[in-house]
XYZ file of C-alpha atoms in Angstrom:
386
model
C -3.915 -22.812 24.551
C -1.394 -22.839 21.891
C 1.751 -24.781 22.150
C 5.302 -23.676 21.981
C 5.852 -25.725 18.685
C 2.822 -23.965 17.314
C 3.794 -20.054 17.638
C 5.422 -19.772 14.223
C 2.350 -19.958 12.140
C -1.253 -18.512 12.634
C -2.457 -21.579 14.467
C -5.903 -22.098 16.342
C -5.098 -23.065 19.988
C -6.831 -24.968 22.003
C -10.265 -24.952 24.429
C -9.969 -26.157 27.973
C -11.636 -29.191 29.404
C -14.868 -27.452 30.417
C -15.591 -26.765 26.612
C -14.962 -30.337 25.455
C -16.336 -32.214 27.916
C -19.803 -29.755 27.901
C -19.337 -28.081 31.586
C -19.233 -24.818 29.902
C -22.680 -22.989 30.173
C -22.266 -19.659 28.686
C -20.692 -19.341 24.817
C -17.306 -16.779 24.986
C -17.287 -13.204 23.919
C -14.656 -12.644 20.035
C -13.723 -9.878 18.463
C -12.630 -9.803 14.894
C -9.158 -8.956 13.196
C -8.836 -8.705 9.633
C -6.194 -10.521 7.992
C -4.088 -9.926 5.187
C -3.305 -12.459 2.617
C 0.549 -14.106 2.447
C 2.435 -16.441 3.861
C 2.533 -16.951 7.469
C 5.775 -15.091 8.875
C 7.115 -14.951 12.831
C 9.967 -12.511 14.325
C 11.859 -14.761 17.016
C 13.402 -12.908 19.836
C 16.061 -14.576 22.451
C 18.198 -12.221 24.179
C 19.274 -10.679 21.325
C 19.247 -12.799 18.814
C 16.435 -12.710 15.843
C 15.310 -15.103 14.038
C 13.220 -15.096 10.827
C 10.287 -17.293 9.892
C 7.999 -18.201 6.793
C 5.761 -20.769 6.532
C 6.459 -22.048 9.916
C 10.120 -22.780 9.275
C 13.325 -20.154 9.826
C 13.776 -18.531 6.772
C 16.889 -16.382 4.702
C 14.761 -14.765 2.698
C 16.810 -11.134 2.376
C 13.886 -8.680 2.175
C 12.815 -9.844 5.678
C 16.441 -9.629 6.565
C 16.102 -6.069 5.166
C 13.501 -5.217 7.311
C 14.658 -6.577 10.649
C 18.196 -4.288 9.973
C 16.041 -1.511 9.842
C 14.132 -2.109 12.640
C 16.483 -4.377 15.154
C 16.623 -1.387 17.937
C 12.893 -1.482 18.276
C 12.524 -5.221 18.059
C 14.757 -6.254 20.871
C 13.599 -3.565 23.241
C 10.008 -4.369 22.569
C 10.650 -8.120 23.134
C 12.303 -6.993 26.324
C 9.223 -5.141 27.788
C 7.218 -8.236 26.535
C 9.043 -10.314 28.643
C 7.974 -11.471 32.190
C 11.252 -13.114 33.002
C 14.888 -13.073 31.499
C 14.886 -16.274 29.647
C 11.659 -15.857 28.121
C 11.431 -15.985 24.538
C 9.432 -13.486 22.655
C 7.549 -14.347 19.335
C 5.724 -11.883 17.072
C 3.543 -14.081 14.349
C 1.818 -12.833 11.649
C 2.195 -12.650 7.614
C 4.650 -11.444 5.396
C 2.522 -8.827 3.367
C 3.689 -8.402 -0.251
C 0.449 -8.513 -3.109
C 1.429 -5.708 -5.210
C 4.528 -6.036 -7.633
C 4.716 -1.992 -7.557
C 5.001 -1.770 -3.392
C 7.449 -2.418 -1.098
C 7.199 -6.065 1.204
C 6.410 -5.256 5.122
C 5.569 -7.798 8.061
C 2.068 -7.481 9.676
C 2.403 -8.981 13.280
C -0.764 -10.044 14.574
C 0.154 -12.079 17.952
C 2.581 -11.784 20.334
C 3.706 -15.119 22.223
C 5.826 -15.148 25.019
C 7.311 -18.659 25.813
C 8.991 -19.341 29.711
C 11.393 -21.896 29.941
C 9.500 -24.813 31.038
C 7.508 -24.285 27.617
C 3.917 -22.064 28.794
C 2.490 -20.048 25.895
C 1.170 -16.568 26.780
C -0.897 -15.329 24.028
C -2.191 -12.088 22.825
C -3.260 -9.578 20.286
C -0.504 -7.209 18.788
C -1.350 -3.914 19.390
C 2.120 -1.917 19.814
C 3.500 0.499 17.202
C 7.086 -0.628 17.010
C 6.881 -0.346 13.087
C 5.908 3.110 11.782
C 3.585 1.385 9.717
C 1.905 -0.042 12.305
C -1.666 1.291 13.351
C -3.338 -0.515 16.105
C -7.081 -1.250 15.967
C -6.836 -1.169 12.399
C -8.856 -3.669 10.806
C -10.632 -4.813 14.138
C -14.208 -4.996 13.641
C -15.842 -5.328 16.883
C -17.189 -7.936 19.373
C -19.764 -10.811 18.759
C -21.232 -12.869 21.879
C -21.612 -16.690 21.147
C -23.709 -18.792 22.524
C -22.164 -21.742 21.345
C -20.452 -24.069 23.931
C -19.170 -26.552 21.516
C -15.878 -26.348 20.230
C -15.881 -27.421 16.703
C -19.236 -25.331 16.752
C -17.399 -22.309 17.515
C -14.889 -22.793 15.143
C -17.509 -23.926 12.051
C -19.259 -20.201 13.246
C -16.924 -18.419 12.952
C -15.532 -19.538 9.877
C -19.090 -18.668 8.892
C -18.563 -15.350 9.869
C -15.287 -14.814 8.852
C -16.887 -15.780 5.139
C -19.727 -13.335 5.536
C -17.252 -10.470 6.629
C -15.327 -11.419 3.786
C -17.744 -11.392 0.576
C -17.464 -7.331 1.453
C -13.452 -7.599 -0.471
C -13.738 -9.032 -3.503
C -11.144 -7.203 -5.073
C -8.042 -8.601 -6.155
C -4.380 -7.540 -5.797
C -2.031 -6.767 -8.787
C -0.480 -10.899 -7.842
C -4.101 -11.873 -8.621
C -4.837 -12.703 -4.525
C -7.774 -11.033 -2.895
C -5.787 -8.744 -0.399
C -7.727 -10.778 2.568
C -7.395 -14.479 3.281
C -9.511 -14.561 6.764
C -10.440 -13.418 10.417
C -8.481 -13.990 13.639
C -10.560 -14.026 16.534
C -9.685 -12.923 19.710
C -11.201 -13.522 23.018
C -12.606 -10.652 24.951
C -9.978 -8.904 27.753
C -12.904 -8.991 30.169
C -14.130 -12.411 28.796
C -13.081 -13.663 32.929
C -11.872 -16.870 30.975
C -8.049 -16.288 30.318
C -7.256 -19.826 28.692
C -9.498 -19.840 25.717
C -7.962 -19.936 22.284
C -7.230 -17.236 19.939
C -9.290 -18.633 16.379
C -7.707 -18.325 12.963
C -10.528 -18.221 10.024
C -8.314 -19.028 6.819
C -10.680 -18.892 4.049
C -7.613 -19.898 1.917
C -3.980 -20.484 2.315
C -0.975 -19.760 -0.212
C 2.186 -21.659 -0.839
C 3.777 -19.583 -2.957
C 3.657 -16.518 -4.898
C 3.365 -18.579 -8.628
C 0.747 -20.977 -7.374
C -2.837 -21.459 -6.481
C -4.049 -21.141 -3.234
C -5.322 -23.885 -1.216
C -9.477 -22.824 -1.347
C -11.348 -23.651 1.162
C -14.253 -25.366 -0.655
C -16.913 -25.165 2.072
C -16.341 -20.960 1.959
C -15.810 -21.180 -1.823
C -17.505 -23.748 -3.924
C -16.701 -22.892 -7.170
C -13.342 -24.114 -6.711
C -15.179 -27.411 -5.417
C -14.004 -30.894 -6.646
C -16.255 -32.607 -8.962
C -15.623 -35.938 -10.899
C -14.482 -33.474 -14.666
C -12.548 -31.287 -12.657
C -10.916 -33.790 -10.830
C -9.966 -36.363 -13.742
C -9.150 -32.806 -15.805
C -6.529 -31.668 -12.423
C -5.074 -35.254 -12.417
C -5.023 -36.138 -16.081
C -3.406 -32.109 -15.906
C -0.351 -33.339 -13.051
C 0.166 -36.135 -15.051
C 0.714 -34.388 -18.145
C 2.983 -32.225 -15.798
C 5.265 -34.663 -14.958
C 5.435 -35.935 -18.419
C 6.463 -32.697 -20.133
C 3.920 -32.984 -23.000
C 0.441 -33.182 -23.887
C -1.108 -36.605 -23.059
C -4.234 -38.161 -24.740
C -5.912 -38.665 -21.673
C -5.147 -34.729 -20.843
C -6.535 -34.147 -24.268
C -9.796 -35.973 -23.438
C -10.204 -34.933 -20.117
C -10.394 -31.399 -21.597
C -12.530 -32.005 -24.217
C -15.276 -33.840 -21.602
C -15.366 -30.493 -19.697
C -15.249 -28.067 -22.665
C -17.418 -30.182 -24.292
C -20.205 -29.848 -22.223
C -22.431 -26.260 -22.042
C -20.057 -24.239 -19.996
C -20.711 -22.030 -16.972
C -18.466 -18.772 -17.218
C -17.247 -20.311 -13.114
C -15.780 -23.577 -14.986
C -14.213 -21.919 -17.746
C -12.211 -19.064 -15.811
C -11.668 -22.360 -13.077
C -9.637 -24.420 -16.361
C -8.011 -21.243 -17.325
C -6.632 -20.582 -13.661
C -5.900 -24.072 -13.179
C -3.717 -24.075 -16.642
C -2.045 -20.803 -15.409
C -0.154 -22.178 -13.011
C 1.101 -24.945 -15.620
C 3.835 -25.276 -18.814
C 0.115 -25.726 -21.021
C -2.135 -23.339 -22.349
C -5.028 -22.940 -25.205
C -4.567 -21.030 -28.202
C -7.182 -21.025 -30.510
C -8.962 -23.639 -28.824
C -6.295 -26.307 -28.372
C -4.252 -27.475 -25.879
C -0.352 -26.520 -26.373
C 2.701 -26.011 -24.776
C 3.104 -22.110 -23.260
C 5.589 -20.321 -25.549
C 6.647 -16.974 -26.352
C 4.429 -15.092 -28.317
C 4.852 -12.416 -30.926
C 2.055 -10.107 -31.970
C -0.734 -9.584 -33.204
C -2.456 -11.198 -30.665
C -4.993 -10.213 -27.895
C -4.230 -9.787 -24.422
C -6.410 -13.332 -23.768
C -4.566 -15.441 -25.918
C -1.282 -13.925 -24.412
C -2.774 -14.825 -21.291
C -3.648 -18.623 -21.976
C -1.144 -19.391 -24.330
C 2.531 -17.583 -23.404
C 4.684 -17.903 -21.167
C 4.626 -14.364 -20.123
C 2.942 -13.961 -16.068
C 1.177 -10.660 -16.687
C 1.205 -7.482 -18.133
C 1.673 -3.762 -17.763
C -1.442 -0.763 -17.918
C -0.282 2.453 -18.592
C -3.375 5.407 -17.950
C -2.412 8.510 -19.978
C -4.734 12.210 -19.103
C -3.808 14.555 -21.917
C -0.268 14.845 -22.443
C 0.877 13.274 -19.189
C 1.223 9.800 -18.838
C 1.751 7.729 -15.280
C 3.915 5.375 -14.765
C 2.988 1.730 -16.024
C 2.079 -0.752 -13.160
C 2.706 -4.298 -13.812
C -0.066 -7.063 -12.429
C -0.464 -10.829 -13.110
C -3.134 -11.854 -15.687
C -6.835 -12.514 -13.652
C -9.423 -13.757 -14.824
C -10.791 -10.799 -16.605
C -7.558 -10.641 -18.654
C -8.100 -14.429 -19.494
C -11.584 -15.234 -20.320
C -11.312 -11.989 -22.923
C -13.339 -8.947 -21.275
C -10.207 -6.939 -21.899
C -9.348 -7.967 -25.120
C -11.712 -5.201 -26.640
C -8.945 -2.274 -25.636
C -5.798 -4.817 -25.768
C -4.893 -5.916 -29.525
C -1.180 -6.282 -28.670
C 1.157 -5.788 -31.731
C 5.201 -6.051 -31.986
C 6.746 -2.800 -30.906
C 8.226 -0.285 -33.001
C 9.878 1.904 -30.399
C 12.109 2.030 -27.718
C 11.092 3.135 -24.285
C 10.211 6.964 -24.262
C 11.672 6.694 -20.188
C 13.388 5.400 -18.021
C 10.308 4.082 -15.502
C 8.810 2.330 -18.916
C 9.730 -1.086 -19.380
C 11.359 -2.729 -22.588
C 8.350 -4.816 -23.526
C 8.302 -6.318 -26.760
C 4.321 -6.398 -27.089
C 1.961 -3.190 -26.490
C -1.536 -2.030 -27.666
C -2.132 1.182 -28.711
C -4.187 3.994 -26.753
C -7.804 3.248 -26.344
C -9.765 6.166 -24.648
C -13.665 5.087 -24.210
C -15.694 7.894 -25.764
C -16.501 10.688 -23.646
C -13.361 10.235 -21.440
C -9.952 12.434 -21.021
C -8.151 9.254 -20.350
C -6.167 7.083 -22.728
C -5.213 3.323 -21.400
C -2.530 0.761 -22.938
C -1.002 -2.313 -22.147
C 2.440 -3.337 -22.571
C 3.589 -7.544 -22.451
C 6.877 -9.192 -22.858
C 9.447 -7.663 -20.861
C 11.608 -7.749 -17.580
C 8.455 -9.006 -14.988
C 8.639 -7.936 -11.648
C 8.846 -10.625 -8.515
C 7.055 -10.859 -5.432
C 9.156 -11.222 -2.235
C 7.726 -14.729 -1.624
């Protein structure tokens, strides 16, 4: 069961009595939801009054303002079919969905809660089309019989699952996130057993749009602790709160870098710096800065202060619009830097929907091909919602 305190975030619930104390003979029946990666988010109906949340707490943010304007009709008379008596509150939970710099934000519900007054949770899957993006049975995968019993054996199964279903997407979004962070699994409708808990599989969480997410270590262990990477993260805060390049920063570098490298440990430092005031340029620690050109799209990457950059595809004589996405770890460790010699611009914008970047590359078209690519760095960045 989940409790009413709980309903704002994607939250496992509970199992009765029967599972924990081992009465329970047969395992339950789950089916899986894919979920997307972002913050969790929760519409609050009373009456009608809304409420916005993100990350469990009511929020202002004004493009999920946006969105509830445009759809407040449809919310309040959907939380008033949910509702099984007049003072019941309604709560839609999910995440607020907003990877790609070049798209518009949207929430994707996932459960609906509806809360009586003396405080009982009903709990289900979201399957209504109140938003015309919304398309139930998307992203549900099926049903899987367990034969489990145990609790935390369910859960650590799951999660097991939820990893397996999940090294299918190993793409990344234009912010850098894989587009999925996990499973939610719900409990059969003909399961007989109405008071078993919906499961949430996070494989990761975020906390906000500039920083790294919170790994899961046992579902990804190359962002695993180990006694370099931890001295290099502390010796890294520490230099943080400082504002400048310690020694012991400086050595705990060098006793990683030092050491034969594994491509995993050197994108891992250059991530881990990304999300810091300190880079490496030409091998050495430093303070991000502005950079002017030449200089490859890697160096840009470790050692500016710029987020990411724009690629531009050109097919003949027409060129698409440029699309702007955060520097990965291709862009980083240097597998791009063979198209993406950046160099001071010497022209203004040739349109309107090109941005004023002070850095770009010239065209590189791979030999055989009709299409020319080009990057562009140093301008007006786009924001996530988040």
């Amino acid at each position: 069961m989940t409790t009413p305190s709980e309903v704002y975030t994607l939250t496992t619930g509970v199992f009765p009595d029967r599972y924990q104390n081992g009465t329970q003979l047969e395992g339950p029946v789950y089916g899986a939801q894919l979920m997307f990666t972002g913050p969790d988010a929760a519409i609050e109906v009373i009456g009608n009054k809304i409420t916005q949340y993100m990350f469990g707490s009511p929020s202002c943010n004004p493009w999920f303002a946006e969105l509830i304007a445009n759809y407040k009709k449809a919310i309040i008379r959907t939380a008033g079919d949910l509702r099984k008596a007049p003072d019941d509150r309604v709560v839609l939970t999910g995440v607020w969905y907003h990877l790609d710099y070049n798209e518009r934000p949207r929430f994707e519900p996932y459960l609906v809660h509806v809360i009586s007054a003396d405080g009982v949770v009903s709990s289900r899957r979201y399957k209504i089309e109140m938003f015309d993006y919304d398309s139930p049975g998307e992203g549900f995968l099926g049903m899987l019989a367990l034969e489990r019993t145990s609790p935390e054996e369910i859960s650590q199964f799951l999660k097991k699952e939820a990893a397996s279903i999940m090294g299918r997407y190993t793409s990344h979004e234009p912010c850098g996130l894989r587009p999925l962070q996990g499973v939610i699994w719900f409990p059969a409708e003909d399961n007989n057993e109405d008071d078993i808990p919906i499961i949430v599989s996070k494989l990761f969480t975020v906390r906000a749009s500039d920083e790294q997410p919170d790994y899961d270590v046992e579902v990804f262990p190359s962002e695993a602790a180990n006694p370099l990477r931890d001295d290099f993260s502390e010796a890294l805060s520490e230099a943080g709160e400082k504002a400048e390049i310690t020694q012991r920063f400086v050595s705990a570098y060098d006793a990683i870098v030092n050491e034969p490298v594994s491509d995993s440990d050197k994108e891992w430092i250059l991530r881990k710096l990304s999300h810091s005031r300190f880079g490496i340029y030409h091998g050495e620690l430093v303070v991000r800065e502005p950079r002017s050109g030449p200089i490859t799209l890697s160096e840009l990457a470790n050692s500016s202060t710029a987020r990411g950059s724009w690629f531009q595809v050109r097919i003949d004589h027409n060129a698409y619009d440029p699309r702007f996405s955060a520097f990965d770890d291709d862009d980083r460790s240097g597998r791009n830097d063979f198209r993406a010699m950046l160099h001071d611009r010497k022209f203004p914008p040739v349109s309107e929907d090109e941005p004023n970047c002070l850095l770009e590359s010239d065209w590189y078209r791979a030999e055989g091909s009709t299409a020319a690519v080009r990057y562009m760095a140093v301008g007006p960045e786009p924001r996530l919602s988040w």
